[in-house]
CSV table of C-alpha atoms in Angstrom, one decimal:
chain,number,residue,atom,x,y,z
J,1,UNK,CA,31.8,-67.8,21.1
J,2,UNK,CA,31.2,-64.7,23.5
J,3,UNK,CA,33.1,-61.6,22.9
J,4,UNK,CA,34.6,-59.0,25.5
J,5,UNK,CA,32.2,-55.7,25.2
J,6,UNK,CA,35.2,-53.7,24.4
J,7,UNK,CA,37.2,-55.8,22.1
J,8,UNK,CA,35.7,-54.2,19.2
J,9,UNK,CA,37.5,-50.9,20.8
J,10,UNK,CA,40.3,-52.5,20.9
J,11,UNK,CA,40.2,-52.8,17.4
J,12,UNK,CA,39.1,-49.6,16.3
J,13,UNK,CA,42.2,-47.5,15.0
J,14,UNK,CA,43.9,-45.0,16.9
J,15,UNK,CA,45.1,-41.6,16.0
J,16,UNK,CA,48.2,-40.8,16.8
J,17,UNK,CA,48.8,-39.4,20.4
J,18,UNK,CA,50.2,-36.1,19.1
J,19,UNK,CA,46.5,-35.6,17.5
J,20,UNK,CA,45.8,-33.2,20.5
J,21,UNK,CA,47.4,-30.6,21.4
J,22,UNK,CA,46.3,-27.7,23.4
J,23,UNK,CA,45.3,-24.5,21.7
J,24,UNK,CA,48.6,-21.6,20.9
J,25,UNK,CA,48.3,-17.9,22.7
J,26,UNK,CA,47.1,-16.6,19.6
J,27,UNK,CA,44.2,-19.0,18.7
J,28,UNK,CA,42.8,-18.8,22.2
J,29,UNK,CA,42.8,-15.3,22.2
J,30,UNK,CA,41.1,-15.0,18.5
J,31,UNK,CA,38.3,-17.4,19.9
J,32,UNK,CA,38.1,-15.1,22.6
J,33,UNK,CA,37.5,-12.3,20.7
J,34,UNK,CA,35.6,-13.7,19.0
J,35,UNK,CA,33.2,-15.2,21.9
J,36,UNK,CA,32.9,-11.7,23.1
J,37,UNK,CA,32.1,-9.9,19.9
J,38,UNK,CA,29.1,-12.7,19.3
J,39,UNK,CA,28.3,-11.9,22.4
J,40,UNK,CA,28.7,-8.0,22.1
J,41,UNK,CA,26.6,-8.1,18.8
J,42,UNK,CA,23.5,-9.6,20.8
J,43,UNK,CA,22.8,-7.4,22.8
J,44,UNK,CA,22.6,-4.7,19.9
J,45,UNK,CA,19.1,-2.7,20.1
J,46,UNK,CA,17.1,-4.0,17.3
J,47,UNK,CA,17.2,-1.8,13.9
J,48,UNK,CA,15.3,1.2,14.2
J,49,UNK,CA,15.3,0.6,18.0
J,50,UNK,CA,17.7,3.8,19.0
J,51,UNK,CA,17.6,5.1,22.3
J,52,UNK,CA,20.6,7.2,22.6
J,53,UNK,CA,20.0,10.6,24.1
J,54,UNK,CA,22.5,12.5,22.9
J,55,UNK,CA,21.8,11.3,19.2
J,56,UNK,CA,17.8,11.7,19.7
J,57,UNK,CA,18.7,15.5,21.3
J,58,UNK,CA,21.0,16.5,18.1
J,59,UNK,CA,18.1,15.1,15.5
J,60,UNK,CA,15.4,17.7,17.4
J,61,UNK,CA,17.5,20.6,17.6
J,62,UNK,CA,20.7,20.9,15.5
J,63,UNK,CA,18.8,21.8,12.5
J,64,UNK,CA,17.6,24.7,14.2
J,65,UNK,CA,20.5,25.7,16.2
J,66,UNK,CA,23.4,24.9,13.3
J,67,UNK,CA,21.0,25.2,9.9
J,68,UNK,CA,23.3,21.8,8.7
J,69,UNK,CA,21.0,19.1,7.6
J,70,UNK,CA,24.1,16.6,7.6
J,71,UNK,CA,24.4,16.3,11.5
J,72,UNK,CA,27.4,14.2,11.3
J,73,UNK,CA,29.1,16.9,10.1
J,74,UNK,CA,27.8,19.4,12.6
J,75,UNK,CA,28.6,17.0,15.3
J,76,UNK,CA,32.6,16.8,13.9
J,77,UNK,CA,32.9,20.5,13.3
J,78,UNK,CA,30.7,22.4,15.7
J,79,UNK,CA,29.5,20.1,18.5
J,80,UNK,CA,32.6,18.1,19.3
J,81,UNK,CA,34.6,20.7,16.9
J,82,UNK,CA,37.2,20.5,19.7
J,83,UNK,CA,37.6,16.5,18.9
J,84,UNK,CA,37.9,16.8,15.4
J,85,UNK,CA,40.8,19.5,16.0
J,86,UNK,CA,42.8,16.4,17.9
J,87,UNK,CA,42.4,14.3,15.4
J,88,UNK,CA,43.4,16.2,12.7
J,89,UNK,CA,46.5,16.8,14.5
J,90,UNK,CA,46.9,13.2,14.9
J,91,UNK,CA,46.9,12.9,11.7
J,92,UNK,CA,49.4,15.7,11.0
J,93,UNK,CA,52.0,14.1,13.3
J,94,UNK,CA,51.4,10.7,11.5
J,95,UNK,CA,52.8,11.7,8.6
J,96,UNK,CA,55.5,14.4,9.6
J,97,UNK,CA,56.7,11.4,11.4
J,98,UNK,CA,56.7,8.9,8.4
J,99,UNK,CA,58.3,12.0,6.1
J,100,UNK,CA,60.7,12.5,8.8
J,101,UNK,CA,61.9,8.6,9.1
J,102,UNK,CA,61.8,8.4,4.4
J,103,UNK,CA,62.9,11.8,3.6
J,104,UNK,CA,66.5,11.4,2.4
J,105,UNK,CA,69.2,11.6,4.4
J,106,UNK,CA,72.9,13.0,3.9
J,107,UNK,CA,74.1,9.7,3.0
J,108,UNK,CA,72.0,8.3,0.7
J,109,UNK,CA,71.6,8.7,-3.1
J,110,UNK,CA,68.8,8.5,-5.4
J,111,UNK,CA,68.9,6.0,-8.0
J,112,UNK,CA,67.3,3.0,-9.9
J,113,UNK,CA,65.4,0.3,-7.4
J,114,UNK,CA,66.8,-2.7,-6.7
J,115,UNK,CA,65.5,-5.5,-9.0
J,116,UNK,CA,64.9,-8.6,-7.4
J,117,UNK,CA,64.1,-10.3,-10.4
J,118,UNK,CA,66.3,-9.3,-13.2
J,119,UNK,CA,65.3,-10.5,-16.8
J,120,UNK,CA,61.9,-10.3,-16.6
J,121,UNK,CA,59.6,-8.6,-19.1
J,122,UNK,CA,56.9,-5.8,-17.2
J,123,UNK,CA,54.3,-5.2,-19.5
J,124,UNK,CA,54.0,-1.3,-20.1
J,125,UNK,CA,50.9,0.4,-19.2
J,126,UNK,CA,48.5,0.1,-22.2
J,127,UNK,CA,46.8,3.0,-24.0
J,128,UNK,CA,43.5,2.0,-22.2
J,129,UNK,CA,44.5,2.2,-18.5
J,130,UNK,CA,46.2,5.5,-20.1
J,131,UNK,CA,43.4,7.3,-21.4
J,132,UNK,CA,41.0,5.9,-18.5
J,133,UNK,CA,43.4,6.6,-15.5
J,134,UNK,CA,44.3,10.0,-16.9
J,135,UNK,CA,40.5,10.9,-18.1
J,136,UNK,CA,39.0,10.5,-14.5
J,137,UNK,CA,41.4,12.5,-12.8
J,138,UNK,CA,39.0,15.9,-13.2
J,139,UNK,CA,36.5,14.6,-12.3
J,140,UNK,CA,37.7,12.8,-8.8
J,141,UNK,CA,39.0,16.8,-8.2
J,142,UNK,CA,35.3,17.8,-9.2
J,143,UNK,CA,33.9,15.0,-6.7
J,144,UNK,CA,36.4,15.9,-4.0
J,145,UNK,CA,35.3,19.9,-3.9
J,146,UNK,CA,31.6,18.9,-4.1
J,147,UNK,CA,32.0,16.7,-1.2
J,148,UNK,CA,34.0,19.0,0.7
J,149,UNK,CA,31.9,21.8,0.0
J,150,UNK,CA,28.7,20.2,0.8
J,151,UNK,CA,29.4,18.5,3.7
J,152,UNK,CA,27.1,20.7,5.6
J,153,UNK,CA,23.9,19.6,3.3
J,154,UNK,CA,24.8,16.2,2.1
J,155,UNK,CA,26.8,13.4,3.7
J,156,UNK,CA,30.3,13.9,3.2
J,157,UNK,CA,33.0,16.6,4.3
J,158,UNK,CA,36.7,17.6,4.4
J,159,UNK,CA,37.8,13.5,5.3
J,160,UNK,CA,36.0,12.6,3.0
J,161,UNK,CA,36.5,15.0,0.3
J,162,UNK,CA,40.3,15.1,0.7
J,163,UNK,CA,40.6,11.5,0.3
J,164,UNK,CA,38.7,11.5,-2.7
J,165,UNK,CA,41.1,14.4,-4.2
J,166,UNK,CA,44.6,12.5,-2.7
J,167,UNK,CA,43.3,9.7,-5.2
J,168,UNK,CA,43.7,11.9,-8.2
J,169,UNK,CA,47.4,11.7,-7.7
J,170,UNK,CA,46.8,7.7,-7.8
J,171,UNK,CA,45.5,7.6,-10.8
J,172,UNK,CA,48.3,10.1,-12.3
J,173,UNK,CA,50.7,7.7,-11.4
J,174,UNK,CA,48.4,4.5,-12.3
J,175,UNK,CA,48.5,5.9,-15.9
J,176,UNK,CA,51.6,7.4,-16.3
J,177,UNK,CA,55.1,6.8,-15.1
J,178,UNK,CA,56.7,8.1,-11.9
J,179,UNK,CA,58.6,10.8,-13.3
J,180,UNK,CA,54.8,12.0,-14.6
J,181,UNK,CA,54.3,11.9,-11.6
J,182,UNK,CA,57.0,14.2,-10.0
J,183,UNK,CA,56.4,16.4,-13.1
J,184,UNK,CA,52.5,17.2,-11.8
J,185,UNK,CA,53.3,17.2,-7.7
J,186,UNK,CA,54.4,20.6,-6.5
J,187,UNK,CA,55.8,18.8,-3.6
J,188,UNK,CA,56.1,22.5,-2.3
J,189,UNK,CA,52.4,23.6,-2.5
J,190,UNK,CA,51.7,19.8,-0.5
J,191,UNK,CA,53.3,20.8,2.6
J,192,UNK,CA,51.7,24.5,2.2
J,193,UNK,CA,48.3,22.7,2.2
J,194,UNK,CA,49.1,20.2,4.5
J,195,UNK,CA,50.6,23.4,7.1
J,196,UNK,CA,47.3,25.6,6.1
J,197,UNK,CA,45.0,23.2,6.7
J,198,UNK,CA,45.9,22.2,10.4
J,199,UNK,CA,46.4,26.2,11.0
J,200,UNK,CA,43.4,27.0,9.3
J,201,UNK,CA,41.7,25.1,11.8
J,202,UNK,CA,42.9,26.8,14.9
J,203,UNK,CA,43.0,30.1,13.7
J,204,UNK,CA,39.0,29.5,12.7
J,205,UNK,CA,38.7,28.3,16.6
J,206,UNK,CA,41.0,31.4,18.0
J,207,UNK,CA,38.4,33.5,15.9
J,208,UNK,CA,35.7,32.2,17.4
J,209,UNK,CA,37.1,32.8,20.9
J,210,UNK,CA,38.0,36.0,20.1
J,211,UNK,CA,34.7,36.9,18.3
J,212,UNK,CA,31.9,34.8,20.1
J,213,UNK,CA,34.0,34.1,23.8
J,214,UNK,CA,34.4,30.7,23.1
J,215,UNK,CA,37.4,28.9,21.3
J,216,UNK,CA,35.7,27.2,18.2
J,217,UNK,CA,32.2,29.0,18.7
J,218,UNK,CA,30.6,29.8,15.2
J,219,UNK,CA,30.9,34.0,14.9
J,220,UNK,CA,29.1,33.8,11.2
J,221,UNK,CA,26.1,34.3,10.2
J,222,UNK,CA,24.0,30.8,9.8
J,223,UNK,CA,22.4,31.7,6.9
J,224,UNK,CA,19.4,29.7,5.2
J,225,UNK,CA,19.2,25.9,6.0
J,226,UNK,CA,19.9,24.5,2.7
J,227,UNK,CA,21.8,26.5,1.1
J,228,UNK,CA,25.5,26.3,0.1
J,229,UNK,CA,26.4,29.5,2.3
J,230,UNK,CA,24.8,28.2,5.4
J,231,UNK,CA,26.3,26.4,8.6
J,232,UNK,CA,28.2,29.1,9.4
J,233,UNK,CA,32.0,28.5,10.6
J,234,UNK,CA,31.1,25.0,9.8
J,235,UNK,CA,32.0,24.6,6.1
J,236,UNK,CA,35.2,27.3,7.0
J,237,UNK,CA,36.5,24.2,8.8
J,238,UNK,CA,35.5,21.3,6.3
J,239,UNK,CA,37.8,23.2,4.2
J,240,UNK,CA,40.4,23.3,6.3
J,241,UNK,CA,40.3,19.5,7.3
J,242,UNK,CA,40.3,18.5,2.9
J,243,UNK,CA,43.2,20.7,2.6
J,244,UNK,CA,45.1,19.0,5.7
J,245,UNK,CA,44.0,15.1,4.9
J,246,UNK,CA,44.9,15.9,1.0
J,247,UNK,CA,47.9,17.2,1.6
J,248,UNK,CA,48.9,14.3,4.1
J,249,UNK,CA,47.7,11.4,2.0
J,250,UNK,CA,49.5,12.9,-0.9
J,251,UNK,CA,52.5,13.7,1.2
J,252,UNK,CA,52.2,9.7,2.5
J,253,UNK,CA,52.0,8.5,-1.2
J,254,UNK,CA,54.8,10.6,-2.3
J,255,UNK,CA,57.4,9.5,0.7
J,256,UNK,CA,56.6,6.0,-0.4
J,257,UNK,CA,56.9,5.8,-4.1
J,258,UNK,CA,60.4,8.2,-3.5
J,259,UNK,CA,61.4,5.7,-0.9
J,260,UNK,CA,61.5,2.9,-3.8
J,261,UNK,CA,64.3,5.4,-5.8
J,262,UNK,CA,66.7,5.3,-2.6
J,263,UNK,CA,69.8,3.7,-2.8
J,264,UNK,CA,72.3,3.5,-0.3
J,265,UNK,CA,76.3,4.5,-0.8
J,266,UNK,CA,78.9,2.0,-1.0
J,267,UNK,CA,79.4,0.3,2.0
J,268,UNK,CA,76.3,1.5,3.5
J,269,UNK,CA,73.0,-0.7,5.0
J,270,UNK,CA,69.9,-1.7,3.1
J,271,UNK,CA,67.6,1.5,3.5
């Protein structure tokens, strides 16, 4: 008994006809992206294969010119100082902004957060995480000055550094509780930092203008390549960057955690 050649397809099961469907916005343009970073990832030099000119002219003479063995940071605050100045800025106006939208306002009261799930038991913070939390916090100040101040020798520098030192605060509420917390944060020495820092920075590049002809030009001596005291203007402005990013990050986390205290008057909106 012959068979047709395609009754055995005929027989073969079916998926529904709703099993294709044509691809959403979002997951065409995801394998989009991700087409053209495969393809922007091959043609990558191979490692140790750099051919950059302006990298290959910095490693032959910033040694000599800036006496900074850590060209990134010569690059960030001497070469392209003028850079680094707009993006410290940036970050200023980040978080004036987000201080500006959390502050409190004239209508608002501060009181207990909202519990979403009442009756349930939050373990307190043991006398481990305590003692540990609490313990490190000298030495992340330590590690953030270190890095700050040798940013001209060793990787690192005022990002970096004042990172490292808005994590201290962290940990002090980690280990504690938040009115620790308040106890320890001169809120008012913050903003000082915070304002110093980003002026510190200009007023370092209005010396140099005013000293060498050139706004941000070094007007110190270099000094010995190597040494703490060398680099000239260059660990002047480090400084002034760790004193800006610590004071915003700590600014940032203290807007935040006070944010979770507010608590609108009677008959006004959610916060």
């Amino acid at each position: 008994m012959s068979r047709s050649p395609t009754s055995w397809w005929a027989r073969w099961p079916r998926r529904p006809s709703s099993w294709w469907r044509w691809p959403r916005p979002a997951e065409g343009a995801a394998a989009g992206l991700g087409a053209l970073l495969v393809w922007g990832l091959a043609g990558l030099p191979d490692f140790g294969d750099y051919d950059g000119v302006y990298g290959l002219t910095l490693n032959r003479v910033a040694v000599g010119e800036r006496h900074a063995t850590d060209l990134v940071t010569a690059v960030n605050f001497d070469y392209r100082a003028f850079d680094t100045l707009g993006e410290e800025f940036i970050l200023f106006a980040a978080v004036l902004g987000v201080a500006l939208l959390l502050r409190e306002a004239r209508d608002e009261e501060v009181g207990p957060p909202d519990d979403d799930a009442p009756g349930r038991k939050v373990p307190e913070t043991s006398a481990a995480v305590r003692v540990t939390t609490l313990a490190l916090v000298g030495p992340i100040v330590l590690l953030s000055i270190y890095i700050t101040a040798h940013g001209q020798l060793t990787p690192g520098g005022g990002f970096q550094g004042g990172v490292i030192a808005a994590t201290a605060l962290l940990l002090v509420f980690l280990g504690g509780e938040y009115t620790t917390l308040t106890r320890v944060r001169p809120m008012a020495l913050v903003e000082v930092a915070k304002a110093a820092g980003a002026a510190g920075f200009v007023l370092i590049g209005l010396a140099g203008l005013i000293a060498a002809g050139s706004f941000l030009e070094n007007f110190l001596p270099l000094g010995t390549t190597g040494e703490l005291l060398s680099a000239g203007t260059i660990p002047l402005l480090s400084v002034a960057v760790g004193l800006e990013v610590t004071g915003g990050l700590v600014m940032l986390l203290s807007e935040f955690l006070d944010q979770t205290l507010l608590v609108r008057r009677q008959g006004e909106g959610p916060p």
